[in-house]
Each structure stands twice: as C-alpha cells, then as structure tokens.
Coordinates of C-alpha atoms in Angstrom, one line a residue:
X20 CA -20.8 58.9 -1.6
X21 CA -22.5 60.6 -4.1
X22 CA -23.0 58.4 -7.1
X23 CA -22.7 60.1 -10.5
X24 CA -23.6 58.9 -14.0
X25 CA -20.8 57.2 -15.5
X26 CA -18.0 55.3 -13.7
X27 CA -18.2 55.6 -10.4
X28 CA -14.8 54.1 -8.0
X29 CA -15.0 53.1 -4.4
X30 CA -11.5 52.8 -2.9
X31 CA -11.8 49.8 -0.7
X32 CA -8.9 48.9 1.8
X33 CA -8.7 44.5 3.2
X34 CA -7.7 43.6 6.6
X35 CA -6.3 40.6 7.3
X36 CA -8.5 38.3 9.8
X37 CA -6.7 35.5 10.1
X38 CA -3.0 34.9 11.6
X39 CA 0.5 33.6 9.9
X40 CA 3.3 32.6 11.7
X41 CA 7.0 31.7 10.0
X42 CA 9.1 29.5 12.0
X43 CA 12.8 29.7 12.0
X44 CA 15.1 26.9 14.3
X45 CA 18.7 27.1 14.2
X46 CA 21.5 26.6 16.8
X47 CA 22.3 29.4 19.0
X48 CA 25.9 29.1 19.6
X49 CA 28.9 28.4 17.3
X50 CA 30.9 26.1 19.7
X51 CA 29.2 22.7 18.6
X52 CA 31.6 20.0 17.9
X53 CA 29.8 18.4 14.8
X54 CA 27.9 21.0 14.2
X55 CA 24.6 21.4 13.1
X56 CA 20.9 20.0 12.8
X57 CA 20.1 16.8 10.7
X58 CA 16.3 16.1 11.0
X59 CA 13.0 17.8 12.2
X60 CA 10.2 15.7 12.9
X61 CA 6.6 16.5 12.2
X62 CA 6.0 19.8 13.8
X63 CA 2.3 21.5 14.3
X64 CA 0.6 24.8 15.8
X65 CA -2.6 24.6 16.9
X66 CA -5.9 26.0 17.2
X67 CA -6.7 26.4 14.1
X68 CA -10.1 25.9 11.8
X69 CA -10.3 25.0 8.1
X70 CA -11.9 27.8 7.0
X71 CA -14.1 30.6 8.2
X72 CA -17.4 33.3 7.2
X73 CA -17.2 36.9 7.4
X74 CA -20.2 39.3 8.2
X75 CA -19.6 41.7 5.5
X76 CA -21.8 44.5 7.7
X77 CA -19.1 44.6 10.8
X78 CA -16.4 42.3 10.1
X79 CA -17.9 39.1 12.7
X80 CA -15.9 36.0 11.6
X81 CA -17.7 32.7 12.4
X82 CA -15.2 29.7 12.7
X83 CA -16.3 26.8 10.8
X84 CA -15.8 23.1 12.3
X85 CA -13.7 22.1 15.1
X86 CA -10.6 23.2 16.4
X87 CA -7.7 21.0 14.8
X88 CA -4.0 21.5 14.3
X89 CA -1.7 22.9 11.1
X90 CA 1.2 21.5 10.3
X91 CA 4.7 23.5 10.1
X92 CA 6.4 22.7 6.4
X93 CA 10.1 22.6 6.9
X94 CA 11.9 22.1 3.6
X95 CA 14.2 19.4 3.3
X96 CA 17.4 19.6 4.6
X97 CA 19.4 18.4 2.3
X98 CA 22.3 17.6 5.1
X99 CA 23.8 19.3 8.1
X100 CA 22.6 22.9 8.6
X101 CA 22.5 25.5 11.0
X102 CA 19.4 27.3 10.5
X103 CA 16.2 26.4 8.7
X104 CA 13.1 28.5 8.0
X105 CA 9.3 26.6 7.4
X106 CA 7.0 27.7 4.7
X107 CA 4.6 30.3 6.6
X108 CA 1.5 29.0 8.7
X109 CA -1.9 29.9 8.0
X110 CA -3.9 30.0 11.2
X111 CA -7.5 30.6 11.1
X112 CA -9.1 31.2 14.6
X113 CA -9.7 33.6 17.5
X114 CA -7.5 35.8 19.8
X115 CA -5.8 33.4 21.9
X116 CA -2.7 33.4 24.7
X117 CA -2.5 29.7 24.6
X118 CA -1.9 28.5 21.3
X119 CA 0.3 25.1 21.4
X120 CA 3.5 24.7 19.3
X121 CA 4.8 20.9 19.2
X122 CA 7.9 19.8 17.8
X123 CA 8.1 16.2 17.8
X124 CA 11.6 15.5 17.3
X125 CA 14.9 17.6 16.4
X126 CA 18.5 16.3 15.7
X127 CA 21.2 18.2 16.4
X128 CA 24.8 17.0 17.0
X129 CA 23.7 13.6 17.2
X130 CA 21.1 14.6 20.2
X131 CA 17.5 14.2 19.8
X132 CA 15.2 16.1 21.7
X133 CA 11.5 17.3 21.5
X134 CA 9.4 20.6 22.2
X135 CA 6.1 21.9 23.4
X136 CA 5.6 25.3 23.9
X137 CA 1.7 26.1 25.1
X138 CA 2.0 29.4 25.9
X139 CA 2.0 31.6 22.5
X140 CA -0.2 34.5 22.0
X141 CA -1.8 34.7 18.7
X142 CA -4.0 37.9 17.5
X143 CA -6.1 37.2 14.5
X144 CA -4.7 39.9 11.4
X145 CA -1.3 40.1 12.8
X146 CA 1.8 37.9 11.2
X147 CA 4.7 36.7 13.2
X148 CA 8.0 35.2 13.5
X149 CA 8.8 32.6 15.6
X150 CA 12.3 32.0 16.2
X151 CA 13.6 28.8 18.0
X152 CA 17.6 28.8 19.3
X153 CA 18.8 25.4 20.7
X154 CA 21.8 25.9 22.8
X155 CA 24.2 22.9 22.3
X156 CA 27.2 22.5 24.9
X157 CA 30.7 23.4 24.1
X158 CA 32.5 20.4 24.2
X159 CA 36.1 19.2 23.7
X160 CA 37.3 16.3 21.8
X161 CA 38.7 13.2 23.9
X162 CA 40.3 10.8 21.2
X163 CA 41.5 7.0 21.5
X164 CA 45.3 5.9 21.3
X165 CA 46.8 5.9 18.5
X166 CA 47.6 2.2 18.1
X167 CA 43.8 1.7 18.3
X168 CA 42.6 3.7 14.7
X169 CA 41.7 1.2 12.8
X170 CA 43.8 1.3 9.6
X171 CA 44.2 -2.2 7.6
X172 CA 43.6 -3.4 4.0
X173 CA 43.6 -7.2 2.9
X174 CA 44.1 -7.7 -0.6
X175 CA 42.1 -10.4 -2.8
X176 CA 43.3 -14.1 -0.9
X177 CA 45.0 -12.9 1.9
X178 CA 41.9 -13.6 4.4
X179 CA 39.1 -16.1 2.9
X180 CA 35.7 -14.7 2.0
X181 CA 33.3 -14.9 5.1
X182 CA 35.7 -14.7 7.4
X183 CA 35.6 -11.4 10.1
X184 CA 38.3 -9.0 10.7
X185 CA 38.2 -8.0 14.2
X186 CA 39.7 -4.5 16.1
X187 CA 39.2 -4.0 19.7
X188 CA 39.1 0.1 20.8
X189 CA 38.9 1.3 24.3
X190 CA 37.1 4.6 23.8
X191 CA 37.2 7.2 26.8
X192 CA 34.6 8.0 28.6
X193 CA 32.9 11.0 27.4
X194 CA 29.5 12.6 28.7
X195 CA 28.4 14.1 25.3
X196 CA 28.8 11.1 23.1
X197 CA 31.3 9.3 20.3
X198 CA 31.5 9.9 16.8
X199 CA 33.2 7.5 14.2
X200 CA 34.7 9.0 11.3
X201 CA 35.5 6.8 8.2
X202 CA 37.6 8.0 5.2
X203 CA 38.0 4.5 3.4
X204 CA 35.5 1.8 3.7
X205 CA 35.3 -1.5 1.5
X206 CA 32.4 -2.8 2.1
X207 CA 31.0 -2.9 5.2
X208 CA 31.5 -2.8 8.7
X209 CA 30.1 -3.8 11.9
X210 CA 30.4 -2.9 15.8
X211 CA 29.3 -3.8 19.3
X212 CA 29.9 -1.4 21.8
X213 CA 29.9 -2.1 25.4
X214 CA 28.5 -5.6 24.5
X215 CA 25.6 -4.7 22.1
X216 CA 25.7 -4.7 18.3
X217 CA 25.2 -1.0 16.8
X218 CA 22.7 -3.0 14.6
X219 CA 20.0 -5.9 14.6
X220 CA 17.9 -7.8 12.8
X221 CA 15.0 -10.3 13.5
X222 CA 16.8 -13.2 11.4
X223 CA 19.7 -14.3 13.1
X224 CA 21.6 -16.0 10.3
X225 CA 22.4 -12.8 8.9
X226 CA 25.7 -10.7 9.5
X227 CA 25.3 -7.5 12.1
X228 CA 27.5 -5.5 9.2
X229 CA 26.6 -2.4 7.8
X230 CA 26.4 -3.7 4.0
X231 CA 26.8 -0.6 1.5
X232 CA 27.8 -3.5 -1.7
X233 CA 25.2 -5.3 -3.4
X234 CA 25.7 -8.2 -5.1
X235 CA 25.5 -12.0 -3.9
X236 CA 27.0 -11.6 -0.7
X237 CA 26.2 -14.7 1.5
X238 CA 24.3 -13.6 4.8
X239 CA 25.1 -10.0 4.3
X240 CA 22.6 -8.3 2.4
X241 CA 22.6 -4.4 1.2
X242 CA 20.9 -2.4 3.8
X243 CA 21.7 0.9 3.8
X244 CA 20.6 4.0 1.4
X245 CA 20.4 7.9 2.2
X246 CA 17.6 8.8 3.7
X247 CA 16.2 11.0 0.4
X248 CA 16.3 7.1 -1.3
X249 CA 19.1 7.3 -3.2
X250 CA 21.6 4.2 -3.2
X251 CA 25.7 3.5 -3.5
X252 CA 26.2 1.7 -6.6
X253 CA 22.6 2.8 -7.9
X254 CA 22.3 6.9 -8.2
X255 CA 25.7 7.2 -7.1
X256 CA 29.5 5.5 -6.9
X257 CA 30.4 2.3 -5.1
X258 CA 31.3 3.2 -1.9
X259 CA 35.0 1.7 -2.5
X260 CA 35.0 4.5 -4.6
X261 CA 34.5 7.3 -2.5
X262 CA 37.1 8.7 -0.2
X263 CA 37.2 11.0 2.6
X264 CA 39.7 13.1 4.7
X265 CA 39.9 13.8 8.2
X266 CA 38.1 16.7 7.9
X267 CA 35.4 15.4 5.2
X268 CA 34.9 12.2 6.4
X269 CA 32.7 9.7 3.8
X270 CA 31.1 7.9 6.3
X271 CA 30.3 9.6 10.0
X272 CA 28.5 7.6 13.0
X273 CA 27.4 9.5 15.8
X274 CA 26.4 7.9 19.0
X275 CA 24.4 10.6 21.5
X276 CA 24.8 10.6 25.1
X277 CA 21.9 8.5 25.4
X278 CA 23.3 5.6 22.7
X279 CA 21.2 6.8 20.3
X280 CA 22.7 5.7 16.6
X281 CA 22.7 7.9 13.5
X282 CA 24.5 7.3 10.8
X283 CA 25.6 10.2 8.1
X284 CA 27.5 9.7 3.9
X285 CA 29.0 11.6 1.3
X286 CA 27.7 10.9 -2.0
X287 CA 31.1 12.3 -3.5
X288 CA 35.0 11.8 -2.3
X289 CA 35.7 14.9 0.0
X290 CA 31.4 16.1 -0.3
X291 CA 29.0 17.0 2.5
X292 CA 27.6 14.6 4.9
X293 CA 23.9 13.1 4.4
X294 CA 21.7 11.5 6.7
X295 CA 21.7 7.5 6.0
X296 CA 19.1 4.8 6.6
X297 CA 19.1 1.3 7.7
X298 CA 16.9 -1.0 5.0
X299 CA 15.5 -4.7 5.1
X300 CA 14.7 -4.9 8.2
X301 CA 17.6 -4.2 10.2
X302 CA 17.8 -1.0 12.8
X303 CA 20.1 0.6 14.6
X304 CA 20.1 -0.7 18.6
X305 CA 20.2 1.8 21.1
X306 CA 23.8 1.2 23.1
X307 CA 24.6 1.5 26.2
X308 CA 27.3 4.7 26.7
X309 CA 29.1 5.1 29.5
X310 CA 30.1 9.1 30.5
X311 CA 32.2 8.3 33.4
X312 CA 34.0 5.2 32.9
X313 CA 35.8 3.7 29.5
X314 CA 33.4 2.0 26.6
X315 CA 34.8 -0.9 24.6
X316 CA 33.8 -0.8 21.4
X317 CA 34.9 -4.3 19.0
X318 CA 35.1 -3.1 15.2
X319 CA 34.5 -5.5 12.7
X320 CA 34.3 -6.3 9.1
X321 CA 33.5 -9.1 6.8
X322 CA 35.8 -10.5 4.1
X323 CA 34.6 -10.0 0.7
X324 CA 37.6 -10.0 -1.9
X325 CA 39.6 -6.7 -1.2
X326 CA 38.3 -5.5 2.2
X327 CA 39.8 -2.3 3.9
X328 CA 38.8 0.3 6.5
X329 CA 40.5 3.4 7.7
X330 CA 39.0 6.0 10.2
X331 CA 39.4 7.1 14.3
X332 CA 37.3 7.8 16.5
X333 CA 36.9 10.5 19.2
X334 CA 34.6 11.4 22.2
X335 CA 32.8 14.6 23.2
X336 CA 33.4 16.2 26.7
X337 CA 31.2 19.1 27.9
X338 CA 33.4 22.1 28.9
X339 CA 32.5 25.8 29.7
X340 CA 32.0 27.2 26.8
X341 CA 34.4 30.6 25.6
X342 CA 33.1 34.0 26.4

C-alpha cells in the first residue's frame, strides 16, 4: 500500500480465534405425563484456558495457564419447562476431538439423570450449537380406587389439636413412579410409603409432617419453602388460601421410579407449579417403590384447628409411544 499525504485507511478483517458453544436442552417427545424439566445441576465444558496471547505476524496463539473447565450457565427455570437454552460458553483452547461436556444432573418428569459426553469436536474460530434431547418413556395413568382418594375436612374442635388423621391407600404397581396431587390443604401433611417416612429429621421428637404454616405448632415447625427462597405466609398467601384443580393442583408430590422424592407448589390458586425444598434440617427420604407389586401408603395430617386435605394419586406405567 502506498502511503500518501493526509489520512490513509487500512481495511482490517478480524477473525475469531476462540470457540463458542450454545447449549440447548429439551424433551424430545411430547408424550410425557407430567411433562417438563424442573432442575438442571452444574454443567461444564472442558478444556479451556483463562486467556491466550496472539502473535500478530502470523496469528499463532499461546494459551495461558493450565487447562480448566468452563461453566455452562442456564437461566433460572422458574417452574416446569420443556426446553431451556444456556448463555453462550466461550472456550479458549486448541482444536480437539475429545472435549468433554458434563451435566451433573437434570430432573425431568420426576426422574433425575446425569450425562457425560467425551468426544465433542471443537475447532478454534467456530461457533457451535449443542442441542440435547432427552426422551422420556410414554406412560399411561394407573389410579387408586375412588374410595381411597383423600378428601376430608375437620372443623375446630372435631379432632383434638395435636392428634393425627390417618388415611390408608393401596397404590397400584407403577414402573415409572407415582404422583400425588393436592387441591386443598390446611396446613400440613405426612406420608409413609412402604414403611418409610416421606421426610426425616435427626430430632425424633419432631413430627414427620411437611408443615406449611408458621406459628407455635408444637413439635411441627414450618419446614418448606420454594427453591427460589420465597415462602408461604411471607412472600405469598397462606397455604389454606390457595386452591387447585385436577389440571392445576396446588401441591404435587412426585415419586420417581427409583423412589426419589420431589415436591412442587403453586403460588396462586390455579397457578403454575414451582419446585419446593425442605428447610430446618428436614430432608426427603428415598422410599422403596414397587414396580411390580402394590404399594402401601399412609397419609397423615397433624390436627391444628381446622384441618383439611383434598387430593388423589396416580401412577405411571410405561407403554409403547403412539406413532
């Protein structure tokens, strides 16, 4: 280029020297009975470096520091979703055909799995979309007998405070877990499934009740909140002022095929479901769940003034998917 007096303009085309991966996770079929992704754990891609230096004369890269892993950042799910896309993940690394993608946990339809992919091809300067579809088996509903559906209401004084209401259910065998849906609750409940309590605490004095109401309830402290930190009677209404329907329950308890427990709640009457978590040292037990035999469930409720509970349960049996 001949340099002339005055301004001289040199056109420069910049080329990306790093890689970028955008990860999308979705459910690959539309036949799921519960139907959504509810949690995604820590996710990483490796190798990457914190930085690199470039030689302007020939474009040679020198990668700084030891190889490490890049975090794949997914947005907050905010409820039950069918698909979620992470923010683009920047990788500063030489070409490879053995990059590793690690998904520590994903929970969908009440079942939790992990995933490791160790043969991902990555070329510097190339942008990629990584699309992962998880297929949930198709299921049909197997319900409990009509007379076993829990539906009761005790007004003040009908039962002494501190006593336990007990209701026995024989849940049918279901090889893909079971779901209990509540439409009315005031203000706690417990379950024993094939001899194992739904929740546990190291203090044997405390009731094994999922307690939604605060206040001075003897040996039954409030122990449940939403995974985003919001609480009944603090950030949203009292549990007994929220109602649900068969299509939009206000509380859902999911038992996975492996006996893992997850719980969801709505923040408004007829609202969407959001993940719930136990607090105060309480935790969910893994329960034994029979895929090929009946399951014995005892539903309990600690009486505190007016006490009511309405809901039902249904199992999920794997069947061939429709064409």
